[in-house]
Backbone as numpy.savetxt, mean C-alpha at the origin, in Angstrom:
# Nx Ny Nz CAx CAy CAz Cx Cy Cz
-35.31 -23.67 14.95 -34.58 -22.70 14.17 -33.17 -23.14 13.91
-32.45 -23.60 14.95 -31.03 -24.05 14.76 -30.99 -25.30 13.90
-32.01 -26.14 13.98 -31.98 -27.36 13.14 -32.12 -27.05 11.68
-32.73 -25.91 11.34 -32.88 -25.53 9.92 -31.63 -24.88 9.39
-30.86 -24.25 10.27 -29.70 -23.49 9.81 -28.59 -24.38 9.26
-28.28 -25.49 9.97 -27.15 -26.33 9.65 -27.36 -27.02 8.25
-28.50 -27.61 7.98 -28.65 -28.17 6.62 -28.61 -27.11 5.51
-29.19 -25.97 5.82 -29.17 -24.93 4.73 -27.76 -24.40 4.52
-27.01 -24.31 5.60 -25.60 -23.85 5.46 -24.77 -24.88 4.71
-24.96 -26.18 5.02 -24.26 -27.22 4.30 -24.58 -27.25 2.86
-25.85 -27.07 2.50 -26.24 -27.05 1.09 -25.70 -25.79 0.40
-25.49 -24.71 1.13 -24.88 -23.53 0.56 -23.42 -23.67 0.37
-22.72 -24.27 1.36 -21.25 -24.36 1.34 -20.77 -25.53 0.44
-21.59 -26.52 0.19 -21.10 -27.70 -0.52 -20.53 -27.36 -1.91
-21.19 -26.57 -2.73 -20.59 -26.28 -4.04 -19.25 -25.53 -3.93
-19.09 -24.74 -2.89 -17.84 -24.02 -2.74 -16.71 -24.87 -2.24
-17.06 -25.98 -1.58 -15.98 -26.82 -1.01 -15.61 -27.95 -1.99
-16.32 -28.07 -3.14 -16.00 -29.14 -4.06 -14.66 -28.96 -4.75
-14.20 -27.73 -4.88 -12.90 -27.50 -5.51 -11.73 -27.88 -4.61
-11.97 -28.11 -3.33 -10.90 -28.52 -2.45 -10.73 -30.06 -2.52
-9.51 -30.51 -2.47 -9.24 -31.93 -2.54 -9.70 -32.70 -1.29
-9.90 -33.99 -1.44 -10.27 -34.81 -0.30 -9.06 -35.17 0.52
-7.92 -35.22 -0.11 -6.67 -35.54 0.61 -6.30 -34.35 1.50
-6.09 -34.53 2.79 -5.75 -33.41 3.68 -4.47 -32.66 3.27
-3.50 -33.34 2.78 -2.26 -32.71 2.37 -2.47 -31.77 1.19
-3.24 -32.26 0.22 -3.54 -31.40 -0.94 -4.44 -30.25 -0.56
-5.35 -30.50 0.43 -6.28 -29.44 0.86 -5.47 -28.36 1.51
-4.50 -28.71 2.37 -3.66 -27.72 3.03 -2.83 -26.96 2.00
-2.33 -27.64 0.96 -1.59 -27.00 -0.10 -2.49 -26.00 -0.83
-3.74 -26.42 -1.11 -4.69 -25.51 -1.76 -4.98 -24.30 -0.94
-5.21 -24.52 0.37 -5.48 -23.39 1.25 -4.24 -22.46 1.39
-3.07 -23.05 1.40 -1.89 -22.22 1.44 -1.70 -21.41 0.16
-2.05 -21.98 -0.94 -1.97 -21.20 -2.21 -3.00 -20.11 -2.25
-4.21 -20.34 -1.68 -5.20 -19.29 -1.54 -4.70 -18.18 -0.64
-4.08 -18.52 0.46 -3.52 -17.50 1.33 -2.41 -16.74 0.69
-1.55 -17.38 -0.05 -0.45 -16.72 -0.77 -1.00 -15.80 -1.84
-2.06 -16.22 -2.53 -2.72 -15.39 -3.52 -3.34 -14.13 -2.84
-3.93 -14.33 -1.66 -4.42 -13.17 -0.91 -3.37 -12.19 -0.52
-2.24 -12.68 -0.14 -1.11 -11.82 0.26 -0.58 -11.07 -0.96
-0.48 -11.74 -2.08 -0.01 -11.04 -3.33 -1.00 -9.93 -3.72
-2.28 -10.25 -3.64 -3.27 -9.23 -3.96 -3.16 -8.01 -3.00
-2.99 -8.31 -1.71 -2.84 -7.25 -0.74 -1.62 -6.38 -1.08
-0.50 -7.04 -1.37 0.73 -6.24 -1.70 0.57 -5.38 -2.91
-0.13 -5.88 -3.93 -0.36 -5.09 -5.15 -1.23 -3.89 -4.86
-2.30 -4.11 -4.07 -3.18 -3.01 -3.72 -2.50 -2.01 -2.79
-1.70 -2.47 -1.87 -0.96 -1.60 -1.03 0.03 -0.73 -1.78
0.71 -1.36 -2.72 1.65 -0.64 -3.55 0.95 0.38 -4.41
-0.15 0.00 -4.93 -0.94 0.93 -5.77 -1.34 2.15 -4.99
-1.91 1.94 -3.82 -2.32 3.09 -2.97 -1.14 3.95 -2.59
-0.06 3.30 -2.22 1.11 4.04 -1.72 1.75 4.82 -2.81
1.93 4.26 -3.96 2.61 5.00 -5.09 1.71 6.11 -5.61
0.43 5.97 -5.56 -0.48 7.08 -5.95 -0.33 8.24 -5.03
-0.02 8.01 -3.75 0.17 9.09 -2.77 1.55 9.76 -2.85
2.50 9.10 -3.53 3.89 9.58 -3.52 4.36 10.22 -4.80
3.71 10.01 -5.92 4.17 10.61 -7.16 3.04 10.87 -8.15
3.33 11.76 -9.11 2.40 12.01 -10.18 2.85 11.32 -11.49
4.01 10.74 -11.51 4.61 10.11 -12.72 3.90 8.79 -12.99
3.23 8.78 -14.18 2.54 7.55 -14.58 3.50 6.39 -14.78
4.64 6.68 -15.39 5.62 5.59 -15.65 6.12 5.01 -14.36
6.43 5.86 -13.41 6.91 5.38 -12.11 5.87 4.50 -11.41
4.57 4.95 -11.48 3.47 4.19 -10.90 3.37 2.81 -11.59
3.40 2.84 -12.91 3.25 1.60 -13.68 4.39 0.62 -13.37
5.60 1.07 -13.36 6.77 0.21 -13.04 6.64 -0.36 -11.65
6.28 0.39 -10.67 6.19 -0.03 -9.29 5.11 -1.12 -9.18
3.96 -0.89 -9.76 2.87 -1.88 -9.63 3.18 -3.16 -10.35
3.80 -3.07 -11.54 4.16 -4.28 -12.32 5.25 -5.04 -11.60
6.18 -4.31 -11.01 7.27 -4.94 -10.25 6.73 -5.76 -9.12
5.80 -5.26 -8.41 5.22 -5.97 -7.24 4.32 -7.10 -7.75
3.63 -6.91 -8.88 2.76 -7.98 -9.39 3.55 -9.14 -9.98
4.65 -8.87 -10.57 5.43 -9.96 -11.19 6.33 -10.66 -10.24
6.89 -9.93 -9.25 7.75 -10.50 -8.24 7.21 -10.17 -6.89
6.14 -10.91 -6.42 5.39 -10.43 -5.29 6.19 -10.00 -4.06
6.90 -10.89 -3.44 7.55 -10.50 -2.16 8.86 -9.72 -2.46
9.68 -10.25 -3.33 10.95 -9.55 -3.70 10.64 -8.20 -4.33
9.66 -8.14 -5.21 9.29 -6.91 -5.86 8.78 -5.87 -4.85
8.08 -6.34 -3.81 7.60 -5.38 -2.78 8.74 -4.79 -2.02
9.76 -5.63 -1.67 10.93 -5.09 -0.96 11.75 -4.15 -1.89
11.84 -4.48 -3.17 12.46 -3.55 -4.08 11.72 -2.27 -4.22
10.39 -2.34 -4.23 9.57 -1.13 -4.28 9.87 -0.22 -3.05
9.95 -0.90 -1.86 10.21 -0.09 -0.68 11.58 0.61 -0.76
12.50 0.06 -1.51 13.82 0.68 -1.71 13.76 1.88 -2.64
12.94 1.76 -3.71 12.99 2.76 -4.77 11.85 3.79 -4.68
10.95 3.61 -3.75 9.82 4.55 -3.70 10.33 5.91 -3.20
9.61 6.98 -3.52 9.98 8.31 -3.00 9.88 8.31 -1.46
10.75 9.05 -0.83 10.84 9.04 0.65 9.62 9.64 1.30
9.04 10.68 0.66 7.86 11.37 1.24 6.67 11.35 0.29
5.49 11.44 0.87 4.30 11.57 0.06 4.23 12.97 -0.48
3.34 13.16 -1.46 3.16 14.47 -2.10 2.73 15.49 -1.00
1.85 15.11 -0.15 1.39 15.96 0.91 2.49 16.39 1.86
3.33 15.42 2.22 4.44 15.72 3.09 5.43 16.68 2.41
5.67 16.53 1.11 6.57 17.45 0.38 5.99 18.86 0.35
4.67 18.96 0.10 4.05 20.25 0.09 4.15 20.93 1.46
3.93 20.14 2.52 4.03 20.69 3.87 5.44 21.16 4.15
6.43 20.34 3.76 7.81 20.71 4.00 8.14 22.02 3.23
7.69 22.16 2.03 7.89 23.38 1.26 7.28 24.57 1.87
6.04 24.40 2.41 5.35 25.49 3.09 6.09 25.93 4.32
6.56 25.00 5.12 7.32 25.32 6.33 8.63 26.03 5.97
9.28 25.58 4.93 10.56 26.26 4.50 10.27 27.65 4.05
9.16 27.92 3.30 8.84 29.27 2.91 8.53 30.16 4.11
7.78 29.62 5.06 7.47 30.38 6.31 8.72 30.72 7.05
9.67 29.78 7.13 10.89 30.02 7.84 11.73 31.13 7.12
11.70 31.13 5.75 12.43 32.15 5.06 11.82 33.48 5.27
10.49 33.55 5.26 9.79 34.85 5.53 10.09 35.37 6.92
10.07 34.45 7.94 10.34 34.87 9.28 11.79 35.33 9.45
12.70 34.68 8.78 14.10 35.09 8.85 14.31 36.44 8.19
13.62 36.68 7.08 13.73 37.99 6.44 13.20 39.07 7.37
12.07 38.83 8.03 11.51 39.82 8.96 12.46 40.07 10.12
13.09 39.00 10.61 14.01 39.16 11.74 15.22 39.94 11.33
15.80 39.65 10.15 16.99 40.36 9.71 16.64 41.82 9.35
15.48 42.05 8.73 15.11 43.45 8.42 14.81 44.26 9.69
14.28 43.62 10.72 14.03 44.33 11.96 15.35 44.63 12.69
16.31 43.74 12.56 17.61 43.93 13.19 18.39 45.07 12.53
18.31 45.11 11.18 19.00 46.21 10.46 18.30 47.50 10.70
16.99 47.52 10.87 16.26 48.76 11.13 16.55 49.27 12.55
16.75 48.33 13.47 17.07 48.71 14.84 18.49 49.27 14.95
19.42 48.80 14.16 20.79 49.31 14.14 20.89 50.69 13.62
19.98 51.01 12.62 20.08 52.30 11.95 19.50 53.43 12.77
């Protein structure tokens, strides 16, 4: 069984390895470029997911994604500087807590004024 696996794997992998150079230096350069491309794709997808969670503005989303796509590493750091501080859900939660605090303060002040009267 193991003797059948290796030749079949080699025949499967051979067409995929043809695009790599025979020179080890060029091969490492090609693999480095593949790794860099993977990092750029990751940064664009991360930015897309993150900006979708932080705003409803299509223009803001578009500018953030294009910024990271055109200037991968520098654009990502710029995006981290200009992105909204909180997600939409965090803002909604903050607003809910603020409304609850206002209601509780109104109840406390109304009960204090009723107790004084």
